[in-house]
Every structure is written in C-alpha cells, then in structure tokens.
Amino acid sequence: MNYDSILLRFGELTLKGVNRGQFEDKLKKNIKRILRQFPEIKIHKTYGRMYVQLNGTPYEPVLNQLKKVFGIVSFSPTKRVEQDVTEIQKGSLDVFLDVSPRPTTFKVSVRRADKRFPIPSQEMNHIVGGYILKNCKGLKVDVHHPDAVIYIEIRDEGVYISCQSIPGLGGLPLGTSGKAMLMLSGGIDSPVAGWLTMKRGVPIEGVHFHSYPFTSERAKQKVIDLSRVLSQYSGEMKLHIVPFTEIQTQIRQHVPDDLSITIMRRMMMRITQGLANQRKALAISTGESLGQVASQTLESMNTINKVVDIPVLRPLIAMDKQEIIKLARQIGTYETSILPYEDCCTIFMPKSPRTRPNPQVAERFEKRLDVDLLVEKAVADTEMMVIKPKSDEKEMSFF
C-alpha cells in the first residue's frame, strides 16, 4: 500500500512546558538529518504531532531510519483523505486490510480536532466501524482488547488514518541535554552506556585509551567499529584515541599490583576531564555496573571519582550483565564487542585487584608518579577522529 505520510508521537516531550517548542524543533532537525537521503519528503509539525510527508517515497526505508531517532515514542504509516465520510470509510478499510497478520477483532478511534466537521467522534466510530464489518467477513468489534485499532484524526487540513503503531526509541531528542565524554573500551558495557546517554538527549564523544604495542591495532579498529555503530543514532561521532602506554608502564613500575586498576582508572578520569574541558563537555559517561568488577564497587568508584569535579554518568549502574547484553544485541554493538581483541583495561588486570581502596592510599602511591605531566602529555598527544555511519571517517587533528 502507498501511504501518504508517517505520523510521529513524542511522549514525554509534551511535558516540557514552555520549553516544549525547543525540544520539538530539535527533534525535527534530527529527523531531517537522518532522512536527508530522501529528498522528496517534507516534515510538517502540528501541536503534539509531527508528520513526515512521503511525496511518493516508499515508507519502509523511511521507517527504518526513524527507528534510530531518539525522542520518538511511536510512529504510524498514515493515509490522508479529504473531510468526506465516504472517503474516510474507504481509506479506513484500505489501511485496515494492510495490517499483517490479519486481525480478528478491532475498534475505531476517531479524534475530531477540527470541530467544524459536522459528525461527532462517537457517531463517526459507528459509521466507520459498520463499514469495516460489512466488508470483512468474520471480523468482530472488541473495544477493550482489540487486535487492531483504526485511528482517525480529523484536522482542518485533512483526515489522517492509521492502523499500525510502531514503537520508537523514546527518550529525548539528541542535543537537548548538553554533551558528555564517553569512556569507550572494546567491551560490551561502554557502548551500551553511550547509547543510553544519547537516549537522554546527550551527544557523546568517545575517549579510548590505547596502549600499543600492549594492545593491537585491531583492538583500536574494534573501537572505531563500535563508534560507527553508535554513529548510526547520532549522524556522526567524534572519537579520541589517547596514547596510554607510558602511563601504564609507569603504573606497573611504581604502584602495587593490587592497586594498579584503581590508579589507572583515576588517570583515565583525569585525562577524560581534560578532554571534556577542551571539547566543552559537561560530564563523563562510563559503562560501570555496581559490583560487576573490582573497580566498580562503591569504594572503588568513590576513590576514582575524587580526581574529577564534573558529573560522572553511569547509565548501567543498576543493570546486570544479561540486561546489558540484551540491550547490546538490540542496538547492534554486541557482535563487535565480543571480538577477541583485548583493551588496556583487561590486558593488565592484576590477579587480586583491591576491591575496597580509599582515596588517601591512592594519593600516597600517586606521589610516585608525575601525575600532572603524564595527564598533560596524554591530552596533548590525543588523536581525534570523526566516525560516520558509512566508512568515510577521516582523521581530523591532533591536539
């Protein structure tokens, strides 16, 4: 069936009061960006709704792109007809017959936004419902638990009819909540944390710590590939590759083995905050889940947090591993994350890492290192790349 438009629903955006217009404008801009490959489409915003007018473009590929946009709760392929009862009946039947598998029960839900239309909503429910029953043998009305609902919205510019509601990602439009730096390893957790951070409207830039030759170029490529998956939801993603070999070497030489992970994470936090300051980011996002490993106990996180003074976002903090894996599969990062190329966090993992470190002990051992110089040099030598959904990323600069 050829639909005329796609109806978008916003969810929590409707609760934003006087700021609602800004959120909707940002969402419209994000939709335009992700649909720029379809030049014929137009986006039309009304109060509480947005329509993507297809103008002859097949709706299936457009739907697939809309499934990657944060801020859309659900959307429906929609047929537009004139304010005429016969046209509304025929259009409703066409839309209903396009539902697969064929429903056995249904109901009609009419919303008369244009009060000049002479027939009340309840009467229109009966008029359209009777027409559907007459033309579909074996079909029954169920107003409480129907298999399908025919939504009819009567507006002054026309009548919009839909019968399929497809779930969107929900959340807030990307770009409405500041920016964060994502500490991105090659594992399963941090890409999911980045995706959830973006879901709350926060654009992210990745920060990866690379310890060549302890970690391989394939490990670096793995993180680039993960960034490319995440960029499908944001249009592009900046990735910062931090040279970490010297710092890890210094830690191994001067810090007790059981405290090395704690000190390493504190150094990573300092460097990430340095990059956040340069990139005007307001927070750090990590893939930590409470109690998962030694560096993710409350004592460890408290000790690690002491070295930064910007918010640290931990979207996975209450999730268990199976929940994280399930979400990684859904967003498309799992298959890349499980490739067997170790990052710097796992390759130097001590046999018995300390699970209850405290800040005073960590500070005492850090006096053996020239912390400020190491952090400053790492930030200065960081490589920044721009990763896009397609393989056209290019190296941008060094700073």
mmCIF file of N, CA, C and O in Angstrom, residues 238-322:
data_model
loop_
_atom_site.group_PDB
_atom_site.id
_atom_site.type_symbol
_atom_site.label_atom_id
_atom_site.label_comp_id
_atom_site.label_asym_id
_atom_site.label_seq_id
_atom_site.Cartn_x
_atom_site.Cartn_y
_atom_site.Cartn_z
ATOM 1 N N LYS A 238 32.567 11.791 17.275
ATOM 2 C CA LYS A 238 34.000 12.062 17.415
ATOM 3 C C LYS A 238 34.598 11.059 18.394
ATOM 4 O O LYS A 238 34.017 10.767 19.439
ATOM 5 N N LEU A 239 35.768 10.540 18.024
ATOM 6 C CA LEU A 239 36.451 9.538 18.853
ATOM 7 C C LEU A 239 37.863 10.015 19.147
ATOM 8 O O LEU A 239 38.616 10.355 18.226
ATOM 9 N N HIS A 240 38.225 10.040 20.413
ATOM 10 C CA HIS A 240 39.549 10.491 20.841
ATOM 11 C C HIS A 240 40.376 9.259 21.235
ATOM 12 O O HIS A 240 39.965 8.494 22.120
ATOM 13 N N ILE A 241 41.496 9.075 20.596
ATOM 14 C CA ILE A 241 42.382 7.955 20.889
ATOM 15 C C ILE A 241 43.546 8.476 21.751
ATOM 16 O O ILE A 241 44.397 9.241 21.278
ATOM 17 N N VAL A 242 43.572 8.054 23.004
ATOM 18 C CA VAL A 242 44.565 8.549 23.961
ATOM 19 C C VAL A 242 45.751 7.581 24.014
ATOM 20 O O VAL A 242 45.559 6.384 24.293
ATOM 21 N N PRO A 243 46.993 8.047 23.770
ATOM 22 C CA PRO A 243 48.165 7.164 23.935
ATOM 23 C C PRO A 243 48.394 6.904 25.426
ATOM 24 O O PRO A 243 48.695 7.821 26.191
ATOM 25 N N PHE A 244 48.265 5.648 25.831
ATOM 26 C CA PHE A 244 48.243 5.328 27.269
ATOM 27 C C PHE A 244 49.401 4.433 27.686
ATOM 28 O O PHE A 244 49.509 4.051 28.851
ATOM 29 N N THR A 245 50.270 4.091 26.755
ATOM 30 C CA THR A 245 51.338 3.127 27.039
ATOM 31 C C THR A 245 52.272 3.624 28.139
ATOM 32 O O THR A 245 52.599 2.867 29.080
ATOM 33 N N GLU A 246 52.728 4.862 28.055
ATOM 34 C CA GLU A 246 53.676 5.377 29.040
ATOM 35 C C GLU A 246 53.067 5.394 30.440
ATOM 36 O O GLU A 246 53.717 5.025 31.425
ATOM 37 N N ILE A 247 51.816 5.797 30.537
ATOM 38 C CA ILE A 247 51.168 5.845 31.846
ATOM 39 C C ILE A 247 51.029 4.446 32.436
ATOM 40 O O ILE A 247 51.319 4.225 33.621
ATOM 41 N N GLN A 248 50.642 3.485 31.642
ATOM 42 C CA GLN A 248 50.507 2.119 32.173
ATOM 43 C C GLN A 248 51.871 1.556 32.569
ATOM 44 O O GLN A 248 51.980 0.827 33.557
ATOM 45 N N THR A 249 52.883 1.897 31.807
ATOM 46 C CA THR A 249 54.230 1.433 32.165
ATOM 47 C C THR A 249 54.661 2.020 33.507
ATOM 48 O O THR A 249 55.204 1.315 34.373
ATOM 49 N N GLN A 250 54.400 3.315 33.700
ATOM 50 C CA GLN A 250 54.746 3.970 34.964
ATOM 51 C C GLN A 250 53.968 3.351 36.135
ATOM 52 O O GLN A 250 54.514 3.142 37.215
ATOM 53 N N ILE A 251 52.702 3.072 35.914
ATOM 54 C CA ILE A 251 51.881 2.467 36.976
ATOM 55 C C ILE A 251 52.430 1.095 37.355
ATOM 56 O O ILE A 251 52.547 0.746 38.542
ATOM 57 N N ARG A 252 52.814 0.298 36.371
ATOM 58 C CA ARG A 252 53.335 -1.043 36.653
ATOM 59 C C ARG A 252 54.645 -0.981 37.436
ATOM 60 O O ARG A 252 54.941 -1.841 38.268
ATOM 61 N N GLN A 253 55.425 0.073 37.194
ATOM 62 C CA GLN A 253 56.740 0.179 37.849
ATOM 63 C C GLN A 253 56.640 0.727 39.271
ATOM 64 O O GLN A 253 57.461 0.393 40.125
ATOM 65 N N HIS A 254 55.655 1.588 39.549
ATOM 66 C CA HIS A 254 55.667 2.335 40.803
ATOM 67 C C HIS A 254 54.467 2.103 41.720
ATOM 68 O O HIS A 254 54.429 2.651 42.824
ATOM 69 N N VAL A 255 53.480 1.320 41.282
ATOM 70 C CA VAL A 255 52.262 1.138 42.079
ATOM 71 C C VAL A 255 52.080 -0.344 42.388
ATOM 72 O O VAL A 255 52.319 -1.191 41.520
ATOM 73 N N PRO A 256 51.694 -0.679 43.653
ATOM 74 C CA PRO A 256 51.431 -2.097 43.965
ATOM 75 C C PRO A 256 50.430 -2.704 42.993
ATOM 76 O O PRO A 256 49.477 -2.042 42.571
ATOM 77 N N ASP A 257 50.646 -3.967 42.684
ATOM 78 C CA ASP A 257 49.828 -4.632 41.669
ATOM 79 C C ASP A 257 48.342 -4.572 42.002
ATOM 80 O O ASP A 257 47.520 -4.312 41.112
ATOM 81 N N ASP A 258 47.979 -4.775 43.275
ATOM 82 C CA ASP A 258 46.549 -4.833 43.614
ATOM 83 C C ASP A 258 45.863 -3.469 43.523
ATOM 84 O O ASP A 258 44.641 -3.388 43.497
ATOM 85 N N LEU A 259 46.646 -2.381 43.471
ATOM 86 C CA LEU A 259 46.063 -1.044 43.381
ATOM 87 C C LEU A 259 46.177 -0.448 41.977
ATOM 88 O O LEU A 259 45.732 0.673 41.730
ATOM 89 N N SER A 260 46.742 -1.204 41.054
ATOM 90 C CA SER A 260 47.033 -0.641 39.730
ATOM 91 C C SER A 260 45.774 -0.258 38.952
ATOM 92 O O SER A 260 45.755 0.761 38.253
ATOM 93 N N ILE A 261 44.715 -1.049 39.063
ATOM 94 C CA ILE A 261 43.493 -0.738 38.338
ATOM 95 C C ILE A 261 42.872 0.560 38.861
ATOM 96 O O ILE A 261 42.384 1.397 38.093
ATOM 97 N N THR A 262 42.903 0.724 40.184
ATOM 98 C CA THR A 262 42.347 1.955 40.762
ATOM 99 C C THR A 262 43.105 3.179 40.254
ATOM 100 O O THR A 262 42.501 4.178 39.833
ATOM 101 N N ILE A 263 44.443 3.123 40.297
ATOM 102 C CA ILE A 263 45.246 4.258 39.835
ATOM 103 C C ILE A 263 45.046 4.484 38.332
ATOM 104 O O ILE A 263 44.955 5.620 37.868
ATOM 105 N N MET A 264 44.964 3.388 37.579
ATOM 106 C CA MET A 264 44.750 3.514 36.138
ATOM 107 C C MET A 264 43.429 4.225 35.845
ATOM 108 O O MET A 264 43.380 5.134 35.008
ATOM 109 N N ARG A 265 42.381 3.851 36.553
ATOM 110 C CA ARG A 265 41.085 4.489 36.331
ATOM 111 C C ARG A 265 41.103 5.959 36.746
ATOM 112 O O ARG A 265 40.477 6.807 36.100
ATOM 113 N N ARG A 266 41.842 6.278 37.805
ATOM 114 C CA ARG A 266 41.955 7.684 38.206
ATOM 115 C C ARG A 266 42.685 8.495 37.134
ATOM 116 O O ARG A 266 42.309 9.646 36.849
ATOM 117 N N MET A 267 43.709 7.913 36.541
ATOM 118 C CA MET A 267 44.416 8.617 35.463
ATOM 119 C C MET A 267 43.493 8.805 34.247
ATOM 120 O O MET A 267 43.484 9.859 33.610
ATOM 121 N N MET A 268 42.731 7.771 33.933
ATOM 122 C CA MET A 268 41.794 7.883 32.811
ATOM 123 C C MET A 268 40.768 8.987 33.053
ATOM 124 O O MET A 268 40.428 9.758 32.138
ATOM 125 N N MET A 269 40.287 9.063 34.285
ATOM 126 C CA MET A 269 39.305 10.098 34.615
ATOM 127 C C MET A 269 39.903 11.486 34.444
ATOM 128 O O MET A 269 39.272 12.393 33.882
ATOM 129 N N ARG A 270 41.118 11.670 34.919
ATOM 130 C CA ARG A 270 41.765 12.988 34.793
ATOM 131 C C ARG A 270 41.922 13.376 33.311
ATOM 132 O O ARG A 270 41.653 14.506 32.917
ATOM 133 N N ILE A 271 42.380 12.413 32.514
ATOM 134 C CA ILE A 271 42.578 12.697 31.081
ATOM 135 C C ILE A 271 41.244 13.003 30.398
ATOM 136 O O ILE A 271 41.132 13.940 29.604
ATOM 137 N N THR A 272 40.219 12.219 30.731
ATOM 138 C CA THR A 272 38.904 12.443 30.121
ATOM 139 C C THR A 272 38.341 13.803 30.500
ATOM 140 O O THR A 272 37.734 14.497 29.676
ATOM 141 N N GLN A 273 38.556 14.208 31.755
ATOM 142 C CA GLN A 273 38.101 15.543 32.149
ATOM 143 C C GLN A 273 38.880 16.619 31.382
ATOM 144 O O GLN A 273 38.315 17.634 30.980
ATOM 145 N N GLY A 274 40.185 16.391 31.174
ATOM 146 C CA GLY A 274 40.962 17.342 30.383
ATOM 147 C C GLY A 274 40.412 17.481 28.972
ATOM 148 O O GLY A 274 40.294 18.591 28.430
ATOM 149 N N LEU A 275 40.044 16.367 28.368
ATOM 150 C CA LEU A 275 39.448 16.409 27.035
ATOM 151 C C LEU A 275 38.062 17.057 27.072
ATOM 152 O O LEU A 275 37.684 17.793 26.148
ATOM 153 N N ALA A 276 37.309 16.776 28.146
ATOM 154 C CA ALA A 276 35.979 17.388 28.288
ATOM 155 C C ALA A 276 36.102 18.900 28.341
ATOM 156 O O ALA A 276 35.290 19.620 27.729
ATOM 157 N N ASN A 277 37.090 19.401 29.049
ATOM 158 C CA ASN A 277 37.287 20.853 29.112
ATOM 159 C C ASN A 277 37.582 21.428 27.727
ATOM 160 O O ASN A 277 37.083 22.493 27.368
ATOM 161 N N GLN A 278 38.407 20.733 26.962
ATOM 162 C CA GLN A 278 38.723 21.213 25.615
ATOM 163 C C GLN A 278 37.508 21.175 24.698
ATOM 164 O O GLN A 278 37.328 22.044 23.849
ATOM 165 N N ARG A 279 36.682 20.140 24.852
ATOM 166 C CA ARG A 279 35.559 19.938 23.940
ATOM 167 C C ARG A 279 34.244 20.520 24.455
ATOM 168 O O ARG A 279 33.189 20.275 23.915
ATOM 169 N N LYS A 280 34.327 21.256 25.584
ATOM 170 C CA LYS A 280 33.153 21.893 26.184
ATOM 171 C C LYS A 280 32.071 20.871 26.541
ATOM 172 O O LYS A 280 30.861 21.124 26.362
ATOM 173 N N ALA A 281 32.486 19.728 27.026
ATOM 174 C CA ALA A 281 31.548 18.713 27.527
ATOM 175 C C ALA A 281 31.342 18.933 29.016
ATOM 176 O O ALA A 281 32.237 19.402 29.729
ATOM 177 N N LEU A 282 30.151 18.557 29.505
ATOM 178 C CA LEU A 282 29.791 18.852 30.887
ATOM 179 C C LEU A 282 29.823 17.625 31.790
ATOM 180 O O LEU A 282 29.602 17.748 32.993
ATOM 181 N N ALA A 283 30.079 16.440 31.246
ATOM 182 C CA ALA A 283 30.026 15.226 32.066
ATOM 183 C C ALA A 283 30.869 14.125 31.417
ATOM 184 O O ALA A 283 31.262 14.221 30.252
ATOM 185 N N ILE A 284 31.132 13.104 32.221
ATOM 186 C CA ILE A 284 31.808 11.885 31.751
ATOM 187 C C ILE A 284 30.808 10.739 31.868
ATOM 188 O O ILE A 284 30.140 10.599 32.895
ATOM 189 N N SER A 285 30.695 9.929 30.834
ATOM 190 C CA SER A 285 29.813 8.761 30.866
ATOM 191 C C SER A 285 30.665 7.491 30.857
ATOM 192 O O SER A 285 31.638 7.394 30.097
ATOM 193 N N THR A 286 30.331 6.535 31.704
ATOM 194 C CA THR A 286 31.081 5.279 31.781
ATOM 195 C C THR A 286 30.140 4.083 31.746
ATOM 196 O O THR A 286 28.941 4.206 31.994
ATOM 197 N N GLY A 287 30.689 2.910 31.474
ATOM 198 C CA GLY A 287 29.898 1.688 31.411
ATOM 199 C C GLY A 287 29.935 0.884 32.693
ATOM 200 O O GLY A 287 29.790 -0.342 32.655
ATOM 201 N N GLU A 288 30.106 1.549 33.825
ATOM 202 C CA GLU A 288 30.219 0.824 35.094
ATOM 203 C C GLU A 288 28.863 0.334 35.592
ATOM 204 O O GLU A 288 27.861 1.046 35.518
ATOM 205 N N SER A 289 28.860 -0.893 36.113
ATOM 206 C CA SER A 289 27.687 -1.504 36.734
ATOM 207 C C SER A 289 28.092 -1.917 38.147
ATOM 208 O O SER A 289 29.098 -2.607 38.330
ATOM 209 N N LEU A 290 27.330 -1.496 39.126
ATOM 210 C CA LEU A 290 27.736 -1.667 40.523
ATOM 211 C C LEU A 290 28.041 -3.133 40.861
ATOM 212 O O LEU A 290 27.202 -4.014 40.675
ATOM 213 N N GLY A 291 29.265 -3.357 41.339
ATOM 214 C CA GLY A 291 29.662 -4.677 41.811
ATOM 215 C C GLY A 291 30.108 -5.637 40.735
ATOM 216 O O GLY A 291 30.430 -6.793 41.032
ATOM 217 N N GLN A 292 30.159 -5.204 39.470
ATOM 218 C CA GLN A 292 30.477 -6.142 38.389
ATOM 219 C C GLN A 292 31.937 -6.599 38.462
ATOM 220 O O GLN A 292 32.213 -7.791 38.318
ATOM 221 N N VAL A 293 32.862 -5.647 38.644
ATOM 222 C CA VAL A 293 34.280 -5.998 38.782
ATOM 223 C C VAL A 293 34.859 -5.151 39.920
ATOM 224 O O VAL A 293 34.181 -4.306 40.497
ATOM 225 N N ALA A 294 36.157 -5.359 40.201
ATOM 226 C CA ALA A 294 36.779 -4.716 41.359
ATOM 227 C C ALA A 294 36.724 -3.194 41.294
ATOM 228 O O ALA A 294 36.575 -2.529 42.321
ATOM 229 N N SER A 295 36.848 -2.635 40.115
ATOM 230 C CA SER A 295 36.848 -1.173 40.002
ATOM 231 C C SER A 295 35.449 -0.587 40.027
ATOM 232 O O SER A 295 35.286 0.634 39.899
ATOM 233 N N GLN A 296 34.439 -1.440 40.211
ATOM 234 C CA GLN A 296 33.062 -0.949 40.178
ATOM 235 C C GLN A 296 32.326 -1.191 41.495
ATOM 236 O O GLN A 296 31.096 -1.269 41.535
ATOM 237 N N THR A 297 33.096 -1.372 42.602
ATOM 238 C CA THR A 297 32.470 -1.346 43.925
ATOM 239 C C THR A 297 32.238 0.110 44.310
ATOM 240 O O THR A 297 32.835 1.027 43.721
ATOM 241 N N LEU A 298 31.409 0.351 45.306
ATOM 242 C CA LEU A 298 31.182 1.727 45.742
ATOM 243 C C LEU A 298 32.472 2.360 46.240
ATOM 244 O O LEU A 298 32.739 3.543 45.987
ATOM 245 N N GLU A 299 33.306 1.555 46.961
ATOM 246 C CA GLU A 299 34.566 2.101 47.464
ATOM 247 C C GLU A 299 35.484 2.504 46.303
ATOM 248 O O GLU A 299 36.137 3.553 46.343
ATOM 249 N N SER A 300 35.534 1.659 45.280
ATOM 250 C CA SER A 300 36.371 1.981 44.123
ATOM 251 C C SER A 300 35.862 3.213 43.388
ATOM 252 O O SER A 300 36.625 4.120 43.039
ATOM 253 N N MET A 301 34.568 3.261 43.161
ATOM 254 C CA MET A 301 34.018 4.403 42.431
ATOM 255 C C MET A 301 34.185 5.693 43.222
ATOM 256 O O MET A 301 34.441 6.763 42.651
ATOM 257 N N ASN A 302 34.062 5.616 44.536
ATOM 258 C CA ASN A 302 34.292 6.795 45.372
ATOM 259 C C ASN A 302 35.743 7.261 45.247
ATOM 260 O O ASN A 302 36.016 8.462 45.080
ATOM 261 N N THR A 303 36.686 6.326 45.293
ATOM 262 C CA THR A 303 38.105 6.678 45.180
ATOM 263 C C THR A 303 38.432 7.243 43.800
ATOM 264 O O THR A 303 39.191 8.208 43.678
ATOM 265 N N ILE A 304 37.852 6.670 42.771
ATOM 266 C CA ILE A 304 38.115 7.125 41.398
ATOM 267 C C ILE A 304 37.476 8.492 41.149
ATOM 268 O O ILE A 304 38.063 9.363 40.504
ATOM 269 N N ASN A 305 36.263 8.702 41.694
ATOM 270 C CA ASN A 305 35.560 9.974 41.473
ATOM 271 C C ASN A 305 36.279 11.176 42.058
ATOM 272 O O ASN A 305 36.065 12.308 41.616
ATOM 273 N N LYS A 306 37.129 10.962 43.074
ATOM 274 C CA LYS A 306 37.746 12.080 43.791
ATOM 275 C C LYS A 306 38.635 12.950 42.902
ATOM 276 O O LYS A 306 38.942 14.086 43.256
ATOM 277 N N VAL A 307 39.075 12.432 41.761
ATOM 278 C CA VAL A 307 40.036 13.184 40.949
ATOM 279 C C VAL A 307 39.369 14.070 39.895
ATOM 280 O O VAL A 307 40.064 14.769 39.154
ATOM 281 N N VAL A 308 38.035 14.027 39.787
ATOM 282 C CA VAL A 308 37.348 14.883 38.816
ATOM 283 C C VAL A 308 36.281 15.702 39.529
ATOM 284 O O VAL A 308 35.788 15.324 40.596
ATOM 285 N N ASP A 309 35.929 16.834 38.935
ATOM 286 C CA ASP A 309 34.909 17.681 39.548
ATOM 287 C C ASP A 309 33.756 17.972 38.598
ATOM 288 O O ASP A 309 33.065 18.972 38.729
ATOM 289 N N ILE A 310 33.557 17.114 37.573
ATOM 290 C CA ILE A 310 32.370 17.216 36.724
ATOM 291 C C ILE A 310 31.534 15.949 36.930
ATOM 292 O O ILE A 310 32.052 14.926 37.404
ATOM 293 N N PRO A 311 30.247 15.975 36.622
ATOM 294 C CA PRO A 311 29.391 14.794 36.852
ATOM 295 C C PRO A 311 29.887 13.566 36.087
ATOM 296 O O PRO A 311 30.363 13.668 34.955
ATOM 297 N N VAL A 312 29.784 12.407 36.748
ATOM 298 C CA VAL A 312 30.088 11.127 36.109
ATOM 299 C C VAL A 312 28.772 10.365 35.955
ATOM 300 O O VAL A 312 28.124 10.018 36.949
ATOM 301 N N LEU A 313 28.357 10.141 34.707
ATOM 302 C CA LEU A 313 27.095 9.443 34.425
ATOM 303 C C LEU A 313 27.371 7.953 34.292
ATOM 304 O O LEU A 313 28.280 7.547 33.577
ATOM 305 N N ARG A 314 26.566 7.146 34.987
ATOM 306 C CA ARG A 314 26.723 5.683 34.926
ATOM 307 C C ARG A 314 25.360 5.059 34.602
ATOM 308 O O ARG A 314 24.676 4.526 35.482
ATOM 309 N N PRO A 315 24.962 5.079 33.323
ATOM 310 C CA PRO A 315 23.617 4.613 32.957
ATOM 311 C C PRO A 315 23.366 3.139 33.271
ATOM 312 O O PRO A 315 22.212 2.724 33.383
ATOM 313 N N LEU A 316 24.427 2.329 33.411
ATOM 314 C CA LEU A 316 24.246 0.886 33.621
ATOM 315 C C LEU A 316 24.316 0.503 35.092
ATOM 316 O O LEU A 316 24.321 -0.692 35.398
ATOM 317 N N ILE A 317 24.358 1.456 35.982
ATOM 318 C CA ILE A 317 24.735 1.182 37.365
ATOM 319 C C ILE A 317 23.848 0.113 38.023
ATOM 320 O O ILE A 317 24.315 -0.673 38.842
ATOM 321 N N ALA A 318 22.559 0.025 37.661
ATOM 322 C CA ALA A 318 21.654 -0.935 38.314
ATOM 323 C C ALA A 318 21.323 -2.123 37.417
ATOM 324 O O ALA A 318 20.464 -2.937 37.766
ATOM 325 N N MET A 319 22.003 -2.248 36.292
ATOM 326 C CA MET A 319 21.690 -3.336 35.360
ATOM 327 C C MET A 319 22.635 -4.517 35.585
ATOM 328 O O MET A 319 23.811 -4.336 35.901
ATOM 329 N N ASP A 320 22.121 -5.747 35.432
ATOM 330 C CA ASP A 320 23.008 -6.908 35.496
ATOM 331 C C ASP A 320 23.518 -7.220 34.078
ATOM 332 O O ASP A 320 23.090 -6.614 33.091
ATOM 333 N N LYS A 321 24.447 -8.187 34.004
ATOM 334 C CA LYS A 321 25.124 -8.447 32.734
ATOM 335 C C LYS A 321 24.159 -8.890 31.635
ATOM 336 O O LYS A 321 24.305 -8.491 30.465
ATOM 337 N N GLN A 322 23.191 -9.724 31.986
ATOM 338 C CA GLN A 322 22.261 -10.212 30.967
ATOM 339 C C GLN A 322 21.417 -9.077 30.389
ATOM 340 O O GLN A 322 21.118 -9.055 29.190
#
